[in-house]
Amino acid sequence: MGKIEAMIKLQGKTLSPGMGKGEAFVYRDVLTRHDEFYDIDEAQIDKELARFAEALIHITGVLDDLAEHVEEELDSNLAEVFRAHSMIVQDASLQAEVEKEIREEWVSAGSAVRTVFRHWERRFQSMEAEVARQKGDDIRDLARRLVSSLAGVRGHALEDIPPGCVLVANRLLPSDTIFMARSNVAAAVLEAGGAGSHAALFAHEIGLPCIAGLEGMLDNIMPGELVLVDADTAEAIVNPKQENETAFNEKQGQRNQSRANALENSRKPAVTKDGKPIKVYANVGCVTDTQVAMDNGAEGVGLYRIERAYLGRQLPPGVKALLKEMQVTLEPARGLPVYVRLLDVGADKPLPFLEQFAEINPSLGLRGIRFLEKYPELLQTQLDALLQLSADFDLHILVPMVTLPWDMKWVKELLNQIAMNKGISEVPRLGAMIETPAAALSARDIMKHADFLSFGTNDLTQYVFAADRENAAVDAYFDDTNDIIFRLQKMVHDDVPDVPLSVCGALACRSDCTARLLECGITTLSVAPPSIPEIKQAIRESGGAFEQVKQQGAAK
Ligand code: PEP
Ligand code: MG
């Protein structure tokens, strides 16, 4: 694609439906930004040396603060990592190399940092020992911090995203979504992102129209250009003509009207044609989600992803901070059942303060509960905070990425132990997320240590089909509506017929699959807040017709 001044139409694929328009906000990874990497002339050398020195002081201060807080709140081993980072940036030979690069090559401080750090990163990465390779990741992380500091970025670039704009980015990482959630962005267009990715889920949950698969787009959209995003048809128009904008506005108006009609019915309970009440809960990550969910008629919170309390921080929250965050997020649902999931990080959801522990095959590594098994202090903090929360909320706890019954046994024992130490006799009910084939196949044994089960169909699909949910190249294999996924759910229901079963993966938001899910024995659907009216409607249309078809079939 060449430089664009005239109108351009882009066709991608839908990550989250809806329509939005606004001025483009172009967001690039700091190491791919061009504005910090430039040549200089001799007269600018001293200025660049001074900028580098200033960035070093800033970063050393940040790292020392991190080390101190992590020591107090989490883990002294981890604090050592930040101390080591601080020592690396203060290393005299590394500093001398950067200064030499500025002086002799006549390049900006950013360019010099990038060159020297890349050189060191490669040296470490080519070494055999795992510990040396990890050092390579440390070096890259430090380069990113230094370049951000040189660019004057003190927080996250998305912190300043103006409301009403269209975000134009390569991809959306979980840590980016924290800032998106707090803003009022009209739509997002991405170069990369799979249908089952967290970016897709997140966008869906906050009702952010989002298209991905627009390769090369970042070089063709200028900041401030008007972009119309129709994520229902996966089309974006940059610099539209007047007639495009008029047609867009009309379609958006009609869309809003039909949503308003569906909303009218959504505060009433959803009962199938054959009289079965089905609970419709919401998936939430922040208080705005919970508020929208309640306005849309949610009967509870079926999945509170607490990752946002962690991903948006430089440091893990302590008991007090976590409790406060959960109370604020769940306040609009007080009095209703709420299901809080334990921290589910690792793989595609790295923690900012643990990024350096990279794994070669992270999706099969320390994810969900396995991660908490490695860092039990993190789990302890959560269980402490959750037990306090249960005094004011109808609380249920979900355990992510359970594979073996042992995962549940371990959490249950720890929860009971902490409750006993605190003199709490009413312990919240504990449920397992069924997200791996192994968990689906061992539901009976898992239930020895659990009170209920919830299907995380996004991960279940990823692991059943061996198709990375974040990798658009294998989207054709990532099919959560495939018969196999329903059969697995039915199998679990047949194995443990009296156990309450819910679905909280994106499949629960597919109104074309609602009847099928109910046939598998699902009694609760937890969906993105904007999907509640549509799913309630689909439940009301389910059941009777299916029974009739079955009876007709039997009569033949
Ligand atoms: C899932 O895997 O379906 C799920 C609900 O969890 P997450 O998408 O947060 O991994
Ligand atoms: Mg999951």
Coordinates of C-alpha atoms and ligand atoms in Angstrom, one line a residue:
M1 CA 0.0 0.0 0.0
G2 CA 1.3 3.5 -0.8
K3 CA 0.8 6.7 1.2
I4 CA -2.8 7.6 1.5
E5 CA -4.3 11.0 1.2
A6 CA -7.5 10.0 -0.6
M7 CA -10.2 7.7 0.7
I8 CA -9.2 4.1 1.4
K9 CA -11.4 1.1 2.1
L10 CA -10.0 -1.6 4.3
Q11 CA -11.5 -5.1 4.7
G12 CA -10.5 -7.1 7.7
K13 CA -12.3 -9.5 10.0
T14 CA -14.6 -8.8 12.9
L15 CA -13.2 -9.2 16.4
S16 CA -16.1 -7.4 18.0
P17 CA -19.3 -6.1 16.3
G18 CA -20.6 -2.6 16.2
M19 CA -20.0 0.7 14.5
G20 CA -17.9 3.7 15.5
K21 CA -16.2 6.7 13.8
G22 CA -13.6 9.1 14.9
E23 CA -10.1 10.6 14.3
A24 CA -7.3 8.0 14.1
F25 CA -5.1 7.6 17.1
V26 CA -2.0 5.8 15.8
Y27 CA -0.4 3.7 18.5
R28 CA 3.1 2.0 18.0
D29 CA 5.3 0.0 20.2
V30 CA 8.0 2.3 21.6
L31 CA 10.8 0.3 20.0
T32 CA 9.2 0.6 16.6
R33 CA 8.5 4.3 16.8
H34 CA 10.6 6.3 14.4
D35 CA 10.8 9.6 16.3
E36 CA 13.5 8.4 18.8
F37 CA 15.8 6.9 16.2
Y38 CA 17.6 9.6 14.1
D39 CA 21.1 10.7 13.1
I40 CA 22.6 13.8 14.6
D41 CA 25.4 16.2 13.8
E42 CA 28.5 16.9 15.9
A43 CA 26.9 19.9 17.6
Q44 CA 24.1 17.7 19.1
I45 CA 26.4 15.1 20.7
D46 CA 26.4 16.7 24.1
K47 CA 22.7 17.2 24.1
E48 CA 22.1 13.5 23.3
L49 CA 24.7 12.4 26.0
A50 CA 22.8 14.5 28.5
R51 CA 19.4 13.0 27.5
F52 CA 20.9 9.6 27.9
A53 CA 22.2 10.4 31.4
E54 CA 18.8 11.8 32.4
A55 CA 17.0 8.7 31.2
L56 CA 19.4 6.5 33.2
I57 CA 18.7 8.4 36.4
H58 CA 14.9 8.2 35.8
I59 CA 15.0 4.4 35.0
T60 CA 17.3 3.6 38.0
G61 CA 14.8 5.4 40.3
V62 CA 11.9 3.5 38.8
L63 CA 13.6 0.1 39.1
D64 CA 14.7 0.8 42.7
D65 CA 11.2 1.7 43.7
L66 CA 9.9 -1.4 42.0
A67 CA 12.4 -3.6 43.9
E68 CA 11.4 -2.0 47.2
H69 CA 7.7 -2.4 46.7
V70 CA 7.9 -6.0 45.4
E71 CA 10.1 -6.9 48.4
E72 CA 7.4 -5.6 50.7
E73 CA 4.3 -7.0 48.9
L74 CA 5.3 -10.0 47.0
D75 CA 8.5 -11.9 46.9
S76 CA 12.1 -11.2 47.7
N77 CA 13.4 -13.3 44.8
L78 CA 11.5 -11.1 42.4
A79 CA 12.7 -8.0 44.0
E80 CA 16.2 -9.2 43.2
V81 CA 15.3 -9.2 39.5
F82 CA 14.6 -5.5 39.7
R83 CA 17.8 -4.9 41.7
A84 CA 19.7 -6.8 39.0
H85 CA 18.0 -4.6 36.3
S86 CA 19.0 -1.5 38.2
M87 CA 22.6 -2.8 38.3
I88 CA 22.6 -3.6 34.6
V89 CA 21.5 0.0 33.6
Q90 CA 24.2 1.4 35.9
D91 CA 26.9 -0.9 34.5
A92 CA 29.8 1.4 33.5
S93 CA 30.8 -0.6 30.4
L94 CA 27.2 -0.7 29.0
Q95 CA 26.9 3.1 29.5
A96 CA 30.3 3.6 27.9
E97 CA 29.2 1.7 24.9
V98 CA 26.1 3.7 24.4
E99 CA 28.0 7.0 24.9
K100 CA 30.7 5.8 22.3
E101 CA 27.9 5.0 19.8
I102 CA 26.4 8.5 20.2
R103 CA 29.9 10.2 19.9
E104 CA 31.3 8.1 17.1
E105 CA 28.3 7.2 15.0
W106 CA 26.5 10.5 15.5
V107 CA 23.2 9.0 16.4
S108 CA 20.4 9.9 18.8
A109 CA 20.5 8.5 22.4
G110 CA 17.5 6.3 21.4
S111 CA 19.3 4.8 18.4
A112 CA 22.4 4.2 20.4
V113 CA 20.4 2.4 23.2
R114 CA 18.7 0.3 20.5
T115 CA 21.9 -0.7 18.8
V116 CA 23.9 -1.5 21.9
F117 CA 21.2 -3.2 23.8
R118 CA 20.2 -5.3 20.7
H119 CA 23.8 -6.4 20.4
W120 CA 23.8 -7.5 24.1
E121 CA 20.4 -9.1 23.8
R122 CA 21.6 -11.2 20.8
R123 CA 24.8 -12.2 22.6
F124 CA 22.8 -13.5 25.6
Q125 CA 20.2 -15.2 23.5
S126 CA 22.7 -17.1 21.5
M127 CA 24.1 -18.7 24.7
E128 CA 23.2 -22.2 25.7
A129 CA 22.2 -21.7 29.3
E130 CA 18.5 -20.8 30.0
V131 CA 19.6 -18.3 32.6
A132 CA 21.7 -16.4 30.0
R133 CA 18.8 -16.4 27.5
Q134 CA 16.5 -14.9 30.2
K135 CA 19.1 -12.1 30.5
G136 CA 18.5 -11.4 26.8
D137 CA 14.9 -10.7 27.7
D138 CA 15.9 -8.5 30.6
I139 CA 18.1 -6.4 28.2
R140 CA 15.2 -6.0 25.8
D141 CA 12.9 -4.9 28.6
L142 CA 15.5 -2.4 29.8
A143 CA 16.0 -1.0 26.2
R144 CA 12.2 -0.5 26.1
R145 CA 12.2 1.3 29.4
L146 CA 15.1 3.6 28.4
V147 CA 13.6 4.5 25.0
S148 CA 10.2 5.2 26.6
S149 CA 12.0 7.4 29.1
L150 CA 13.9 9.2 26.3
A151 CA 10.6 9.7 24.4
G152 CA 9.2 11.4 27.6
V153 CA 6.7 8.6 28.1
R154 CA 6.3 8.3 31.8
G155 CA 3.2 6.1 31.9
H156 CA 1.5 4.0 29.2
A157 CA 1.0 5.6 25.8
L158 CA -2.7 4.8 25.8
E159 CA -3.2 6.7 29.0
D160 CA -3.6 9.8 26.9
I161 CA -5.8 8.4 24.3
P162 CA -8.4 11.1 23.5
P163 CA -12.1 10.1 23.9
G164 CA -14.1 9.5 20.7
C165 CA -11.1 8.5 18.5
V166 CA -10.5 5.3 16.6
L167 CA -7.5 3.4 17.8
V168 CA -5.1 2.2 15.1
A169 CA -2.6 -0.3 16.3
N170 CA -0.6 -3.4 15.4
R171 CA -2.3 -5.5 18.2
L172 CA -3.9 -5.0 21.5
L173 CA -2.1 -6.6 24.5
P174 CA -3.9 -7.3 27.7
S175 CA -1.9 -4.7 29.4
D176 CA -3.0 -2.1 26.8
T177 CA -6.7 -2.9 27.4
I178 CA -6.5 -1.6 31.0
F179 CA -6.2 1.9 29.5
M180 CA -8.7 1.3 26.8
A181 CA -11.3 0.3 29.4
R182 CA -11.0 3.6 31.2
S183 CA -11.3 5.6 28.0
N184 CA -14.2 6.2 25.6
V185 CA -12.7 5.1 22.3
A186 CA -15.2 4.8 19.4
A187 CA -13.6 1.8 17.7
A188 CA -10.4 0.0 17.1
V189 CA -8.7 -1.3 13.9
L190 CA -5.7 -3.7 14.3
E191 CA -3.1 -5.2 12.1
A192 CA -3.2 -8.5 13.9
G193 CA -5.4 -10.4 16.3
G194 CA -7.2 -13.8 16.3
A195 CA -10.9 -14.4 16.7
G196 CA -10.4 -16.0 20.1
S197 CA -7.7 -13.6 21.3
H198 CA -8.0 -11.6 24.5
A199 CA -8.2 -8.5 22.5
A200 CA -11.3 -9.8 20.8
L201 CA -12.9 -10.8 24.1
F202 CA -12.0 -7.6 25.7
A203 CA -13.4 -5.5 22.8
H204 CA -16.6 -7.5 22.9
E205 CA -17.0 -7.1 26.6
I206 CA -16.8 -3.4 26.6
G207 CA -18.8 -3.1 23.4
L208 CA -15.9 -1.7 21.4
P209 CA -16.3 -2.2 17.6
C210 CA -13.1 -3.9 16.5
I211 CA -11.6 -5.2 13.2
A212 CA -8.3 -7.0 12.8
G213 CA -6.3 -8.5 10.0
L214 CA -5.4 -5.2 8.3
E215 CA -1.8 -5.9 7.6
G216 CA 0.4 -2.9 6.8
M217 CA -2.3 -0.5 7.9
L218 CA -0.1 1.4 10.3
D219 CA 2.0 2.9 7.5
N220 CA -1.1 4.1 5.7
I221 CA -3.2 5.8 8.3
M222 CA -2.1 9.2 9.5
P223 CA -3.0 10.5 13.0
G224 CA -6.1 12.6 12.9
E225 CA -7.6 11.2 9.7
L226 CA -11.3 10.4 9.9
V227 CA -12.0 6.6 10.1
L228 CA -15.4 5.0 9.8
V229 CA -15.5 1.5 11.3
D230 CA -18.3 -0.9 10.5
A231 CA -17.2 -4.0 12.5
D232 CA -20.5 -5.8 11.6
T233 CA -19.2 -6.0 8.0
A234 CA -15.5 -5.8 9.1
E235 CA -15.0 -2.7 6.9
A236 CA -13.1 0.5 7.7
I237 CA -13.1 3.6 5.5
V238 CA -10.3 6.1 6.0
N239 CA -10.9 9.7 4.8
P240 CA -14.5 8.8 3.7
K241 CA -16.5 10.8 1.1
Q242 CA -19.6 12.6 2.3
E243 CA -21.9 9.9 0.8
N244 CA -20.0 7.2 2.8
E245 CA -20.4 9.1 6.0
T246 CA -24.1 9.7 5.4
A247 CA -24.8 6.0 4.7
F248 CA -22.7 5.1 7.8
N249 CA -24.7 7.5 10.0
E250 CA -28.0 6.1 8.8
K251 CA -27.0 2.5 9.4
Q252 CA -25.7 3.3 12.8
G253 CA -29.0 5.1 13.7
Q254 CA -31.0 1.9 12.7
R255 CA -28.6 -0.3 14.7
N256 CA -29.1 1.9 17.8
Q257 CA -32.8 1.7 17.4
S258 CA -33.0 -2.1 17.2
R259 CA -30.7 -2.4 20.2
A260 CA -33.0 -0.1 22.2
N261 CA -36.0 -2.3 21.4
A262 CA -34.1 -5.5 22.6
L263 CA -33.1 -3.7 25.7
E264 CA -36.7 -3.1 26.7
N265 CA -37.2 -6.9 27.4
S266 CA -33.9 -7.7 28.8
R267 CA -34.6 -6.8 32.4
K268 CA -37.1 -9.7 32.6
P269 CA -35.9 -13.2 33.4
A270 CA -35.2 -15.6 30.5
V271 CA -37.3 -18.8 30.4
T272 CA -37.2 -21.3 27.6
K273 CA -40.4 -22.2 25.7
D274 CA -40.6 -25.4 27.7
G275 CA -40.5 -23.4 31.0
K276 CA -36.8 -23.8 32.1
P277 CA -35.4 -20.7 33.7
I278 CA -31.9 -20.0 32.5
K279 CA -29.6 -17.6 34.4
V280 CA -27.9 -14.9 32.4
Y281 CA -24.9 -13.4 34.1
A282 CA -22.2 -11.0 32.8
N283 CA -18.5 -11.2 32.3
V284 CA -16.8 -8.1 33.7
G285 CA -13.4 -6.6 34.3
C286 CA -14.2 -3.2 35.8
V287 CA -17.1 -1.3 37.4
T288 CA -18.3 0.2 34.1
D289 CA -18.8 -3.3 32.7
T290 CA -20.8 -4.3 35.8
Q291 CA -22.9 -1.1 35.6
V292 CA -23.7 -1.8 31.9
A293 CA -24.4 -5.4 32.7
M294 CA -26.9 -4.4 35.4
D295 CA -28.6 -1.9 33.1
N296 CA -28.9 -4.6 30.5
G297 CA -30.6 -7.0 32.9
A298 CA -27.8 -9.3 34.1
E299 CA -28.8 -11.5 37.0
G300 CA -25.3 -11.7 38.5
V301 CA -21.7 -11.6 37.5
G302 CA -20.7 -15.0 36.1
L303 CA -17.0 -14.2 35.5
Y304 CA -15.0 -11.3 37.1
R305 CA -11.6 -11.4 35.5
I306 CA -9.4 -9.8 38.2
E307 CA -6.4 -9.6 35.8
R308 CA -7.0 -5.9 35.3
A309 CA -6.2 -5.3 39.0
Y310 CA -2.8 -6.6 38.2
L311 CA -2.1 -5.9 34.5
G312 CA -2.5 -2.1 35.0
R313 CA 0.1 -1.9 37.8
Q314 CA 3.8 -1.9 38.0
L315 CA 3.4 -3.8 41.3
P316 CA 1.0 -6.5 42.4
P317 CA -1.8 -5.2 44.7
G318 CA -1.7 -6.2 48.4
V319 CA -4.8 -7.5 50.2
K320 CA -6.2 -4.1 50.9
A321 CA -5.8 -2.7 47.4
L322 CA -7.2 -5.9 45.8
L323 CA -10.2 -5.9 48.1
K324 CA -11.0 -2.3 47.4
E325 CA -10.7 -2.9 43.6
M326 CA -13.1 -5.9 43.8
Q327 CA -15.6 -4.0 46.0
V328 CA -15.7 -1.1 43.6
T329 CA -16.0 -3.4 40.5
L330 CA -18.8 -5.5 42.0
E331 CA -20.7 -2.8 43.8
P332 CA -23.5 -2.5 41.2
A333 CA -24.1 -6.3 41.6
R334 CA -24.3 -6.3 45.4
G335 CA -27.0 -8.7 46.5
L336 CA -26.7 -10.9 43.3
P337 CA -24.5 -13.9 42.8
V338 CA -20.9 -13.0 41.8
Y339 CA -18.2 -15.3 40.5
V340 CA -14.7 -14.0 40.9
R341 CA -12.0 -15.8 39.0
L342 CA -8.6 -16.2 40.6
L343 CA -5.8 -14.4 38.7
D344 CA -5.4 -16.0 35.3
V345 CA -2.1 -14.9 33.9
G346 CA 0.8 -16.4 32.0
A347 CA 1.1 -17.1 28.2
D348 CA -0.6 -14.3 26.3
K349 CA -1.4 -12.4 29.5
P350 CA 2.1 -11.7 31.0
L351 CA 2.3 -9.6 34.2
P352 CA 4.2 -6.4 33.8
F353 CA 6.4 -7.2 36.8
L354 CA 7.1 -10.8 35.8
E355 CA 7.7 -10.4 32.1
Q356 CA 11.2 -11.6 32.3
F357 CA 10.3 -15.2 33.0
A358 CA 9.6 -16.0 29.4
E359 CA 8.7 -19.6 28.4
I360 CA 9.4 -21.3 25.2
N361 CA 5.9 -22.7 24.8
P362 CA 3.9 -20.4 27.1
S363 CA 0.3 -21.6 26.3
L364 CA 1.3 -25.0 27.6
G365 CA 3.3 -23.6 30.5
L366 CA 2.6 -21.8 33.7
R367 CA -0.9 -20.5 33.0
G368 CA -3.8 -19.9 35.3
I369 CA -3.7 -22.0 38.5
R370 CA -0.3 -23.4 37.6
F371 CA 1.2 -19.9 37.7
L372 CA -0.3 -19.4 41.2
E373 CA 1.1 -22.8 42.3
K374 CA 4.5 -21.3 41.4
Y375 CA 3.8 -18.0 43.2
P376 CA 1.6 -19.1 46.2
E377 CA 2.0 -15.6 47.8
L378 CA -0.1 -14.2 44.9
L379 CA -2.8 -16.8 45.6
Q380 CA -2.7 -16.2 49.4
T381 CA -3.3 -12.5 48.9
Q382 CA -6.3 -13.2 46.7
L383 CA -7.9 -15.7 49.0
D384 CA -7.4 -13.4 51.9
A385 CA -9.1 -10.6 50.0
L386 CA -11.9 -12.9 48.7
L387 CA -12.7 -14.2 52.2
Q388 CA -13.1 -10.6 53.3
L389 CA -15.2 -9.8 50.3
S390 CA -17.5 -12.7 51.0
A391 CA -18.8 -10.9 54.1
D392 CA -20.7 -8.5 51.8
F393 CA -21.2 -10.4 48.6
D394 CA -22.9 -13.6 47.5
L395 CA -19.4 -14.8 46.4
H396 CA -18.3 -17.8 44.4
I397 CA -14.7 -18.4 43.4
L398 CA -13.6 -19.8 40.0
V399 CA -10.3 -21.5 39.5
P400 CA -8.8 -21.0 36.0
M401 CA -7.0 -23.5 33.8
V402 CA -7.7 -26.5 36.0
T403 CA -6.1 -29.6 34.4
L404 CA -6.0 -32.2 37.2
P405 CA -8.2 -32.8 40.3
W406 CA -5.1 -32.0 42.3
D407 CA -5.3 -28.3 41.2
M408 CA -8.7 -28.0 42.9
K409 CA -7.7 -30.0 45.9
W410 CA -4.8 -27.7 46.5
V411 CA -6.9 -24.5 46.3
K412 CA -9.7 -25.9 48.4
E413 CA -7.4 -26.9 51.2
L414 CA -5.6 -23.5 51.2
L415 CA -8.9 -21.7 51.2
N416 CA -10.2 -23.8 54.1
Q417 CA -7.0 -23.3 56.0
I418 CA -7.0 -19.5 55.6
A419 CA -10.7 -19.4 56.5
M420 CA -10.0 -21.5 59.6
N421 CA -7.1 -19.2 60.7
K422 CA -9.4 -16.2 60.4
G423 CA -12.3 -17.9 62.2
I424 CA -14.5 -17.8 59.1
S425 CA -17.0 -20.6 59.1
E426 CA -18.9 -19.9 55.9
V427 CA -16.4 -20.4 53.1
P428 CA -17.4 -19.3 49.5
R429 CA -18.3 -22.0 47.0
L430 CA -15.5 -23.0 44.8
G431 CA -15.8 -24.0 41.1
A432 CA -13.4 -25.2 38.4
M433 CA -13.1 -23.7 35.0
I434 CA -13.2 -26.5 32.4
E435 CA -10.8 -25.2 29.8
T436 CA -8.7 -28.3 29.0
P437 CA -9.6 -31.6 27.6
A438 CA -8.1 -33.3 30.6
A439 CA -10.4 -31.3 32.9
A440 CA -13.5 -32.2 30.9
L441 CA -12.5 -35.9 31.0
S442 CA -12.0 -35.8 34.8
A443 CA -15.1 -33.8 35.8
R444 CA -16.1 -36.5 38.3
D445 CA -12.8 -36.4 40.2
I446 CA -12.6 -32.7 40.0
M447 CA -16.1 -32.5 41.6
K448 CA -14.6 -34.2 44.7
H449 CA -13.0 -30.8 45.4
A450 CA -15.5 -28.4 43.7
D451 CA -19.0 -27.1 44.1
F452 CA -19.7 -26.2 40.4
L453 CA -18.2 -26.1 37.0
S454 CA -17.9 -23.4 34.3
F455 CA -16.8 -24.0 30.7
G456 CA -14.1 -21.6 29.5
T457 CA -14.8 -22.4 25.8
N458 CA -12.1 -20.1 24.5
D459 CA -9.3 -22.0 26.1
L460 CA -11.1 -25.3 25.7
T461 CA -11.3 -24.7 21.9
Q462 CA -7.6 -23.7 21.8
Y463 CA -6.5 -26.9 23.6
V464 CA -8.9 -29.3 21.9
F465 CA -7.9 -28.1 18.4
A466 CA -4.3 -27.3 19.3
A467 CA -4.8 -23.9 17.7
D468 CA -3.4 -20.8 19.4
R469 CA -6.3 -18.5 20.1
E470 CA -4.1 -15.4 19.6
N471 CA -2.7 -16.6 16.2
A472 CA -4.9 -15.5 13.3
A473 CA -3.0 -17.9 11.0
V474 CA -4.8 -20.9 12.6
D475 CA -8.2 -19.2 12.9
A476 CA -9.7 -21.9 10.6
Y477 CA -8.8 -24.5 13.3
F478 CA -10.1 -22.4 16.2
D479 CA -13.8 -23.2 16.0
D480 CA -15.7 -23.0 19.2
T481 CA -18.9 -23.8 17.5
N482 CA -17.6 -27.2 16.3
D483 CA -19.7 -30.2 17.3
I484 CA -16.8 -31.5 19.4
I485 CA -17.0 -28.6 21.8
F486 CA -20.7 -29.3 22.4
R487 CA -20.1 -33.0 22.7
L488 CA -17.5 -32.4 25.4
Q489 CA -20.0 -30.3 27.4
K490 CA -22.7 -32.9 27.0
M491 CA -20.3 -35.6 28.1
V492 CA -19.5 -33.6 31.3
H493 CA -23.2 -33.1 32.0
D494 CA -23.8 -36.9 31.6
D495 CA -20.8 -37.6 33.9
V496 CA -22.0 -35.2 36.6
P497 CA -25.7 -34.7 35.9
D498 CA -26.5 -32.9 39.2
V499 CA -23.7 -30.4 39.0
P500 CA -24.6 -26.8 37.9
L501 CA -22.9 -26.1 34.6
S502 CA -22.3 -22.7 33.1
V503 CA -20.5 -21.4 30.1
C504 CA -18.5 -18.2 30.4
G505 CA -16.4 -18.3 27.1
A506 CA -17.3 -16.3 24.0
L507 CA -19.5 -19.2 22.8
A508 CA -22.1 -18.1 25.4
C509 CA -22.5 -14.9 23.4
R510 CA -23.4 -16.7 20.2
S511 CA -27.2 -16.5 20.0
D512 CA -27.2 -19.0 17.1
C513 CA -25.7 -21.6 19.6
T514 CA -27.9 -20.8 22.6
A515 CA -30.4 -23.7 22.0
R516 CA -27.6 -26.1 21.5
L517 CA -25.8 -25.1 24.7
L518 CA -29.1 -25.6 26.7
E519 CA -29.5 -29.1 25.1
C520 CA -26.0 -30.0 26.6
G521 CA -27.3 -29.3 30.1
I522 CA -26.0 -25.8 30.6
T523 CA -28.2 -23.8 33.0
T524 CA -26.2 -20.5 33.2
L525 CA -24.7 -18.4 30.5
S526 CA -22.2 -15.7 31.4
V527 CA -21.8 -13.2 28.5
A528 CA -20.3 -9.9 27.5
P529 CA -22.6 -7.1 29.0
P530 CA -23.7 -5.8 25.5
S531 CA -24.9 -9.3 24.5
I532 CA -27.3 -9.8 27.4
P533 CA -30.5 -8.6 25.6
E534 CA -29.8 -10.8 22.5
I535 CA -29.0 -13.9 24.6
K536 CA -32.1 -13.6 26.7
Q537 CA -34.1 -13.3 23.6
A538 CA -32.4 -16.5 22.2
I539 CA -33.2 -18.4 25.4
R540 CA -36.9 -17.4 25.1
E541 CA -36.9 -18.8 21.6
S542 CA -35.2 -22.1 22.7
G543 CA -36.6 -25.3 24.2
G544 CA -40.1 -25.7 23.0
A545 CA -39.3 -25.9 19.3
F546 CA -36.5 -28.4 20.0
E547 CA -38.8 -30.5 22.1
Q548 CA -41.4 -30.5 19.4
V549 CA -38.8 -31.5 16.8
K550 CA -37.7 -34.3 19.0
Q551 CA -41.3 -35.5 19.6
Q552 CA -42.1 -35.3 15.9
G553 CA -39.0 -37.3 15.2
A554 CA -40.0 -39.9 17.8
A555 CA -43.5 -40.2 16.3
K556 CA -42.2 -41.0 12.8
Ligands
PEP1 C1 -12.2 -19.0 28.4 O1 -11.1 -19.5 28.2 O2 -13.2 -19.3 27.8 C2 -12.4 -18.0 29.5 C3 -13.6 -17.6 29.8 O3 -11.3 -17.4 30.0 P1 -10.3 -16.4 29.3 O4 -10.9 -16.1 27.9 O5 -10.2 -15.2 30.2 O6 -9.1 -17.2 29.1
MG2 MG -9.6 -19.1 29.8

